[in-house]
Amino acid sequence: MQYPMSDSSSYSDAFIPPDALHREEALLAPYAMRTRWSRGRRHQEVEHPYRTPYQRDRDRIVHSAAFRRLMYKTQVLVNDYGDEHRTRMTHTLEVAQISRTIARQLGLNEDLTEAIALAHDLGHPPFGHAGEYALDDCMANHGGYEHNRFGLRLVETLESRYPGFPGLNLTWEVRESMAYHSKRPESPEVKEYLVAGQPFLEAQLVDAADSLAYDCHDLDDALSAGLIELDDLNGVGFVRRAREDLRQRFGDLSREQVQPALVRTLIDWQVNDLLQQTRQNLAAHGVRSAEDIRRAPELVAGQGSEIHGLKAELEELLHREVYRHYRVARMTNKAQRVLRMLFDEFRRTPTALPPRFARRIPESGLEQTICDYVASMTDRSAQDEYLRLFHPYESV
Ligand code: MG
């Protein structure tokens, strides 16, 4: 069985497992994305007899090397803080499960939602945003670097798993969801996807879930790592309210009990508010179809104004006290130096690149190839590579 389609056509019902189609019609809201509306894959291929294309996208992402590398990529804190803080991988899993809960409540396509969530941070370089700034600097005269665009490059070109095509050959919708966050919308590889109006609702909600997840878990990690204390948070309205709510429900909780309960409360409030506000927006914009979402004058998924304000105040504190904490700043500086030195060293000595990257130089150019290699690294492999290249007694 083969899909007679490419990016420019859509799936025909005949090529989708029929029970999946029936299930979608029975369960999905009218504004949810249907598998049969997908703009399909870039390269034609035989589809699976009982997994829909979006289920298959999800599986391809989970089985990719880029996904496994998320395990050793920084979210905010690097590994020297211990074993229990979030990594890019656990952040991604939290976003996926929160997004699925919301998708099911709204009658959206859960398979598509899950695939988008699992792919949303694939393009992050080592050392989080610090690494992104460093690489963007290194690439200043060669198109720059930005993680969403690199995520697209990974799934379209750099992943190598299938004999018939480069990349993962994901459906248009998952690729579009990666493109629409890009801060370089004018670049050709991104522009191609920004043609359909607003993002579909599944993509919008993953974005909102991403934001609520990292606010809460960055707070949790910062408390656990001792970067901030619970009492530092008395001035933050969101936290004050949550602690008051907990006191009323449970009386006096111990320090150990307060922290997880606080984080749970903040997630719950935001998820409930997101559901309520999104339903209101759907009604206010008279949304009756997925096309209405595309044509809406603004994003339909979002927090209400009260929670939005409380969230902004919490984010302000995280920026001030956590992301700019002196211990985080030290690591940030070190990380940027490591990536710059790696980049410069490979530029001076391209023969030191591993063959599977060196082979790409004629097609991609030297700088883009180095960027592909360095951005694909984890924190751990970047540190190891640094030692191999610069430490006199490290084996190469
Ligand atoms: Mg994220």
XYZ file of N, CA, C and O in Angstrom, residues 78-210:
532
model
N 23.002 22.047 34.599
C 23.823 20.997 33.989
C 23.989 19.849 34.977
O 23.603 19.951 36.132
N 24.581 18.771 34.490
C 24.597 17.543 35.278
C 25.330 17.628 36.613
O 25.123 16.807 37.482
N 26.192 18.630 36.794
C 26.928 18.652 38.055
C 26.045 19.043 39.244
O 26.507 19.133 40.358
N 24.757 19.268 39.007
C 23.836 19.531 40.107
C 23.213 18.253 40.666
O 22.337 18.305 41.496
N 23.598 17.098 40.159
C 23.021 15.858 40.670
C 22.202 15.164 39.609
O 22.279 15.495 38.427
N 21.422 14.186 40.050
C 20.729 13.313 39.104
C 19.238 13.586 38.990
O 18.555 12.928 38.225
N 18.719 14.491 39.809
C 17.254 14.547 39.892
C 16.619 15.746 39.207
O 15.410 15.829 39.119
N 17.422 16.677 38.730
C 16.820 17.830 38.065
C 16.434 17.460 36.624
O 16.848 16.424 36.108
N 15.662 18.326 35.986
C 15.178 18.038 34.630
C 16.316 18.096 33.621
O 17.209 18.929 33.725
N 16.217 17.249 32.664
C 17.048 17.349 31.469
C 16.086 17.706 30.330
O 14.874 17.738 30.519
N 16.620 17.924 29.144
C 15.754 18.179 27.988
C 14.783 17.006 27.767
O 13.670 17.188 27.311
N 15.265 15.813 28.087
C 14.426 14.624 27.893
C 13.237 14.627 28.851
O 12.091 14.455 28.432
N 13.499 14.820 30.144
C 12.368 14.751 31.080
C 11.451 15.962 30.887
O 10.239 15.842 31.048
N 12.019 17.101 30.525
C 11.172 18.256 30.179
C 10.229 17.877 29.034
O 9.023 18.125 29.082
N 10.798 17.256 28.000
C 10.004 16.869 26.828
C 8.878 15.910 27.224
O 7.742 16.046 26.759
N 9.186 14.954 28.112
C 8.158 13.998 28.534
C 7.060 14.694 29.345
O 5.878 14.368 29.204
N 7.442 15.653 30.170
C 6.424 16.392 30.930
C 5.519 17.177 29.978
O 4.300 17.209 30.136
N 6.132 17.801 28.991
C 5.332 18.568 28.017
C 4.392 17.626 27.270
O 3.215 17.945 27.049
N 4.890 16.447 26.918
C 4.057 15.502 26.160
C 2.859 15.043 26.985
O 1.732 14.994 26.479
N 3.094 14.737 28.262
C 1.949 14.216 29.023
C 0.948 15.318 29.371
O -0.254 15.107 29.316
N 1.431 16.513 29.664
C 0.494 17.619 29.933
C -0.295 17.945 28.656
O -1.517 18.131 28.682
N 0.405 17.947 27.536
C -0.266 18.266 26.262
C -1.335 17.232 25.927
O -2.409 17.574 25.431
N -1.033 15.970 26.179
C -2.023 14.927 25.863
C -3.261 15.056 26.731
O -4.385 14.850 26.270
N -3.053 15.372 28.007
C -4.207 15.567 28.892
C -5.107 16.674 28.341
O -6.327 16.527 28.254
N -4.479 17.783 27.960
C -5.261 18.917 27.456
C -5.925 18.545 26.122
O -7.100 18.840 25.893
N -5.171 17.873 25.262
C -5.713 17.495 23.950
C -6.946 16.613 24.111
O -7.960 16.792 23.427
N -6.877 15.663 25.038
C -8.024 14.761 25.207
C -9.238 15.533 25.711
O -10.362 15.321 25.262
N -9.010 16.456 26.635
C -10.111 17.257 27.158
C -10.776 18.095 26.072
O -11.978 18.290 26.065
N -9.968 18.599 25.150
C -10.517 19.475 24.108
C -10.971 18.701 22.875
O -11.431 19.292 21.905
N -10.807 17.383 22.893
C -11.202 16.581 21.735
C -10.254 16.750 20.554
O -10.650 16.630 19.395
N -8.974 17.025 20.857
C -7.998 17.211 19.777
C -7.298 15.902 19.436
O -7.470 14.891 20.128
N -6.515 15.937 18.392
C -5.828 14.731 17.919
C -4.619 14.435 18.826
O -3.592 15.106 18.757
N -4.770 13.441 19.680
C -3.722 13.150 20.674
C -2.441 12.630 20.044
O -1.348 12.902 20.528
N -2.578 11.839 18.991
C -1.373 11.283 18.351
C -0.515 12.409 17.778
O 0.701 12.443 17.957
N -1.169 13.329 17.101
C -0.444 14.468 16.528
C 0.153 15.330 17.641
O 1.320 15.740 17.579
N -0.644 15.572 18.680
C -0.171 16.380 19.814
C 1.084 15.769 20.423
O 2.064 16.454 20.704
N 1.052 14.461 20.609
C 2.183 13.780 21.244
C 3.435 13.876 20.356
O 4.535 14.152 20.847
N 3.243 13.675 19.065
C 4.392 13.748 18.153
C 5.013 15.150 18.182
O 6.239 15.301 18.243
N 4.170 16.170 18.181
C 4.676 17.555 18.206
C 5.452 17.816 19.496
O 6.534 18.395 19.492
N 4.864 17.355 20.619
C 5.518 17.600 21.912
C 6.871 16.882 21.987
O 7.862 17.450 22.438
N 6.909 15.657 21.514
C 8.165 14.894 21.611
C 9.252 15.487 20.714
O 10.436 15.343 20.981
N 8.830 16.159 19.647
C 9.807 16.731 18.706
C 10.190 18.171 19.044
O 11.151 18.689 18.490
N 9.475 18.797 19.978
C 9.557 20.263 20.047
C 10.941 20.793 20.437
O 11.281 21.909 20.077
N 11.745 20.008 21.159
C 13.060 20.510 21.584
C 14.223 19.726 20.976
O 15.356 19.838 21.452
N 13.962 18.956 19.936
C 15.024 18.113 19.366
C 16.244 18.933 18.926
O 17.367 18.459 18.963
N 16.002 20.175 18.508
C 17.085 20.955 17.909
C 17.943 21.724 18.901
O 18.793 22.516 18.475
N 17.728 21.502 20.204
C 18.560 22.240 21.161
C 19.996 21.735 21.138
O 20.241 20.539 21.133
N 20.949 22.674 21.180
C 22.367 22.291 21.221
C 22.742 21.897 22.647
O 21.896 21.960 23.545
N 23.991 21.518 22.899
C 24.391 21.290 24.280
C 24.290 22.590 25.084
O 24.361 23.682 24.514
N 24.121 22.474 26.363
C 24.136 23.605 27.313
C 23.019 24.617 27.081
O 23.207 25.820 27.289
N 21.873 24.152 26.662
C 20.677 24.999 26.628
C 20.837 26.277 25.827
O 21.488 26.304 24.785
N 20.237 27.348 26.348
C 20.237 28.600 25.584
C 21.630 29.203 25.480
O 21.944 29.890 24.511
N 22.477 28.922 26.479
C 23.863 29.413 26.412
C 24.535 28.857 25.159
O 25.210 29.575 24.414
N 24.316 27.574 24.907
C 24.896 26.940 23.730
C 24.334 27.535 22.450
O 25.051 27.719 21.455
N 23.051 27.857 22.485
C 22.409 28.436 21.303
C 23.026 29.799 20.951
O 23.330 30.071 19.785
N 23.245 30.645 21.960
C 23.847 31.966 21.686
C 25.254 31.796 21.124
O 25.656 32.504 20.201
N 26.011 30.874 21.715
C 27.399 30.687 21.272
C 27.438 30.240 19.806
O 28.193 30.771 18.997
N 26.593 29.280 19.465
C 26.600 28.782 18.085
C 26.082 29.836 17.103
O 26.563 29.939 15.974
N 25.103 30.602 17.558
C 24.575 31.661 16.691
C 25.685 32.671 16.372
O 25.809 33.143 15.238
N 26.487 32.953 17.378
C 27.653 33.841 17.192
C 28.650 33.246 16.203
O 29.106 33.922 15.285
N 28.981 31.987 16.403
C 29.950 31.318 15.526
C 29.457 31.315 14.077
O 30.241 31.369 13.140
N 28.144 31.245 13.911
C 27.547 31.123 12.572
C 27.059 32.470 12.030
O 26.315 32.503 11.037
N 27.490 33.553 12.677
C 26.950 34.882 12.326
C 27.050 35.184 10.823
O 26.135 35.755 10.243
N 28.151 34.775 10.189
C 28.300 35.064 8.748
C 27.856 33.907 7.862
O 28.134 33.888 6.667
N 27.207 32.916 8.470
C 26.818 31.730 7.692
C 25.373 31.339 7.974
O 25.046 30.160 8.052
N 24.529 32.330 8.184
C 23.097 32.051 8.355
C 22.640 31.922 9.793
O 21.462 31.751 10.057
N 23.578 32.001 10.752
C 23.190 31.932 12.160
C 22.748 30.543 12.590
O 22.742 29.597 11.796
N 22.383 30.451 13.859
C 21.911 29.171 14.397
C 20.714 29.440 15.289
O 20.703 30.400 16.069
N 19.737 28.609 15.183
C 18.543 28.754 16.018
C 17.935 27.372 16.167
O 17.866 26.614 15.206
N 17.514 27.011 17.392
C 17.224 25.597 17.652
C 16.026 25.037 16.881
O 16.011 23.863 16.533
N 15.019 25.872 16.622
C 13.868 25.329 15.876
C 14.257 24.960 14.450
O 13.859 23.916 13.923
N 15.050 25.832 13.861
C 15.497 25.576 12.490
C 16.413 24.356 12.464
O 16.357 23.541 11.552
N 17.243 24.233 13.493
C 18.124 23.065 13.537
C 17.311 21.784 13.786
O 17.634 20.725 13.245
N 16.240 21.892 14.571
C 15.365 20.735 14.773
C 14.817 20.243 13.439
O 14.803 19.040 13.142
N 14.382 21.188 12.613
C 13.894 20.835 11.272
C 15.003 20.161 10.459
O 14.766 19.180 9.759
N 16.205 20.709 10.567
C 17.330 20.145 9.810
C 17.614 18.701 10.259
O 17.906 17.837 9.436
N 17.490 18.473 11.556
C 17.699 17.101 12.057
C 16.677 16.134 11.465
O 17.032 15.064 10.976
N 15.395 16.521 11.526
C 14.368 15.564 11.097
C 14.242 15.486 9.572
O 13.701 14.519 9.046
N 14.744 16.507 8.877
C 14.641 16.469 7.408
C 15.905 15.941 6.741
O 15.845 15.403 5.645
N 17.052 16.146 7.374
C 18.310 15.857 6.690
C 19.273 14.985 7.487
O 19.804 14.002 6.984
N 19.518 15.344 8.741
C 20.670 14.759 9.433
C 20.414 13.384 10.043
O 21.330 12.579 10.141
N 19.190 13.128 10.505
C 18.910 11.786 11.019
C 19.055 10.798 9.872
O 18.606 11.070 8.748
N 19.681 9.671 10.160
C 19.903 8.724 9.077
C 19.460 7.336 9.538
O 20.171 6.661 10.267
N 18.239 6.962 9.163
C 17.687 5.691 9.655
C 17.028 4.862 8.551
O 16.796 3.686 8.716
N 16.676 5.517 7.448
C 15.865 4.833 6.444
C 16.596 4.832 5.107
O 17.215 5.841 4.733
N 16.531 3.714 4.386
C 17.301 3.636 3.146
C 16.772 4.549 2.039
O 17.537 5.020 1.217
N 15.487 4.854 2.054
C 14.906 5.549 0.903
C 14.978 7.061 0.936
O 14.701 7.720 -0.059
N 15.308 7.633 2.094
C 15.258 9.098 2.196
C 16.108 9.541 3.385
O 16.329 8.781 4.313
N 16.561 10.810 3.344
C 17.268 11.338 4.517
C 16.247 11.749 5.576
O 15.072 11.941 5.266
N 16.687 11.886 6.799
C 15.800 12.374 7.864
C 14.750 11.356 8.260
O 14.855 10.160 7.965
N 13.702 11.831 8.918
C 12.651 10.940 9.432
C 11.410 10.957 8.550
O 10.476 10.202 8.793
N 11.390 11.835 7.565
C 10.231 11.928 6.667
C 8.922 12.043 7.450
O 7.965 11.286 7.222
N 8.882 13.009 8.367
C 7.683 13.220 9.186
C 6.606 13.913 8.359
O 6.891 14.531 7.327
N 5.382 13.843 8.835
C 4.301 14.538 8.122
C 4.520 16.054 8.183
O 5.200 16.570 9.076
N 3.900 16.713 7.244
C 3.986 18.172 7.140
C 3.649 18.848 8.470
O 4.304 19.791 8.892
N 2.598 18.365 9.155
C 2.098 19.070 10.336
C 3.134 19.102 11.460
O 3.282 20.114 12.147
N 3.842 18.000 11.655
C 4.854 17.985 12.722
C 6.001 18.927 12.348
O 6.508 19.684 13.173
N 6.361 18.929 11.069
C 7.429 19.838 10.628
C 6.965 21.295 10.745
O 7.713 22.162 11.185
N 5.719 21.528 10.363
C 5.194 22.897 10.464
C 5.252 23.389 11.913
O 5.606 24.539 12.189
N 4.910 22.501 12.856
C 4.898 22.904 14.266
C 6.305 23.295 14.720
O 6.469 24.140 15.594
N 7.333 22.678 14.128
C 8.704 23.036 14.496
C 9.079 24.372 13.861
O 9.806 25.171 14.444
N 8.564 24.612 12.663
C 8.931 25.831 11.932
C 8.295 27.078 12.540
O 8.883 28.148 12.547
N 7.103 26.912 13.082
C 6.389 28.149 13.401
C 6.936 28.867 14.637
O 6.665 30.041 14.846
N 7.782 28.202 15.430
C 8.436 28.885 16.557
C 9.713 29.583 16.135
O 10.316 30.288 16.931
N 10.167 29.339 14.939
C 11.491 29.821 14.563
C 11.583 31.339 14.625
O 10.666 32.047 14.222
N 12.723 31.794 15.145
C 12.931 33.245 15.199
C 13.492 33.750 13.870
O 13.834 34.913 13.728
N 13.641 32.858 12.910
C 14.129 33.264 11.589
C 13.087 32.898 10.526
O 13.346 32.048 9.663
N 11.879 33.492 10.624
C 10.797 33.074 9.703
C 11.126 33.353 8.236
O 10.507 32.775 7.354
N 12.110 34.234 8.008
C 12.422 34.579 6.609
C 13.336 33.550 5.958
O 13.491 33.543 4.733
N 13.955 32.664 6.754
C 14.885 31.709 6.133
C 14.105 30.677 5.309
O 13.015 30.259 5.707
N 14.626 30.300 4.140
C 13.837 29.501 3.190
C 13.323 28.188 3.782
O 12.183 27.800 3.526
N 14.141 27.523 4.594
C 13.708 26.218 5.121
C 12.562 26.356 6.121
O 11.860 25.388 6.401
N 12.380 27.558 6.671
C 11.279 27.793 7.613
C 10.062 28.351 6.870
O 8.927 27.917 7.071
N 10.344 29.300 6.001
C 9.307 30.022 5.252
C 8.336 29.071 4.553
O 7.130 29.309 4.495
N 8.906 28.008 4.031
C 8.134 26.998 3.302
C 6.899 26.533 4.088
O 5.875 26.181 3.521
N 7.019 26.534 5.439
C 5.934 25.986 6.254
C 4.945 27.044 6.742
O 3.904 26.710 7.286
N 5.314 28.311 6.583
C 4.482 29.351 7.190
C 3.479 29.887 6.177
O 3.435 31.068 5.887
N 2.690 28.992 5.632
C 1.800 29.379 4.542
C 0.330 29.131 4.855
O -0.530 29.445 4.060
N 0.067 28.565 6.038
C -1.299 28.091 6.274
C -2.074 28.934 7.274
O -3.100 28.520 7.778
N -1.590 30.143 7.587
C -2.286 30.964 8.581
C -1.801 30.627 9.979
O -0.647 30.251 10.170
N -2.694 30.729 10.955
C -2.315 30.388 12.336
C -1.968 28.897 12.414
O -2.494 28.100 11.643
N -1.123 28.537 13.368
C -0.877 27.101 13.571
C -2.169 26.392 13.989
O -3.041 27.018 14.604
N -2.291 25.118 13.658
C -3.474 24.359 14.085
C -3.450 24.224 15.610
O -2.412 24.432 16.252
N -4.600 23.883 16.187
C -4.753 23.995 17.645
C -3.825 23.044 18.410
O -3.346 23.370 19.499
N -3.565 21.862 17.868
C -2.681 20.921 18.553
C -1.301 21.555 18.760
O -0.685 21.406 19.822
N -0.807 22.265 17.740
C 0.513 22.904 17.859
C 0.463 24.063 18.854
O 1.383 24.256 19.644
N -0.620 24.824 18.833
C -0.753 25.947 19.769
C -0.733 25.456 21.214
O -0.131 26.064 22.085
N -1.420 24.335 21.453
C -1.522 23.911 22.851
C -0.207 23.328 23.353
O 0.126 23.476 24.533
N 0.565 22.693 22.498
C 1.876 22.185 22.937
C 2.763 23.365 23.343
O 3.490 23.310 24.341
N 2.666 24.458 22.611
C 3.437 25.640 22.937
C 3.062 26.154 24.330
O 3.928 26.477 25.151
N 1.760 26.204 24.601
C 1.303 26.674 25.914
C 1.724 25.694 27.009
O 2.140 26.098 28.106
N 1.654 24.397 26.722
C 2.047 23.379 27.719
C 3.548 23.453 27.996
O 3.998 23.267 29.124
N 4.330 23.724 26.963
C 5.779 23.874 27.108
C 6.073 24.976 28.124
O 6.821 24.781 29.084
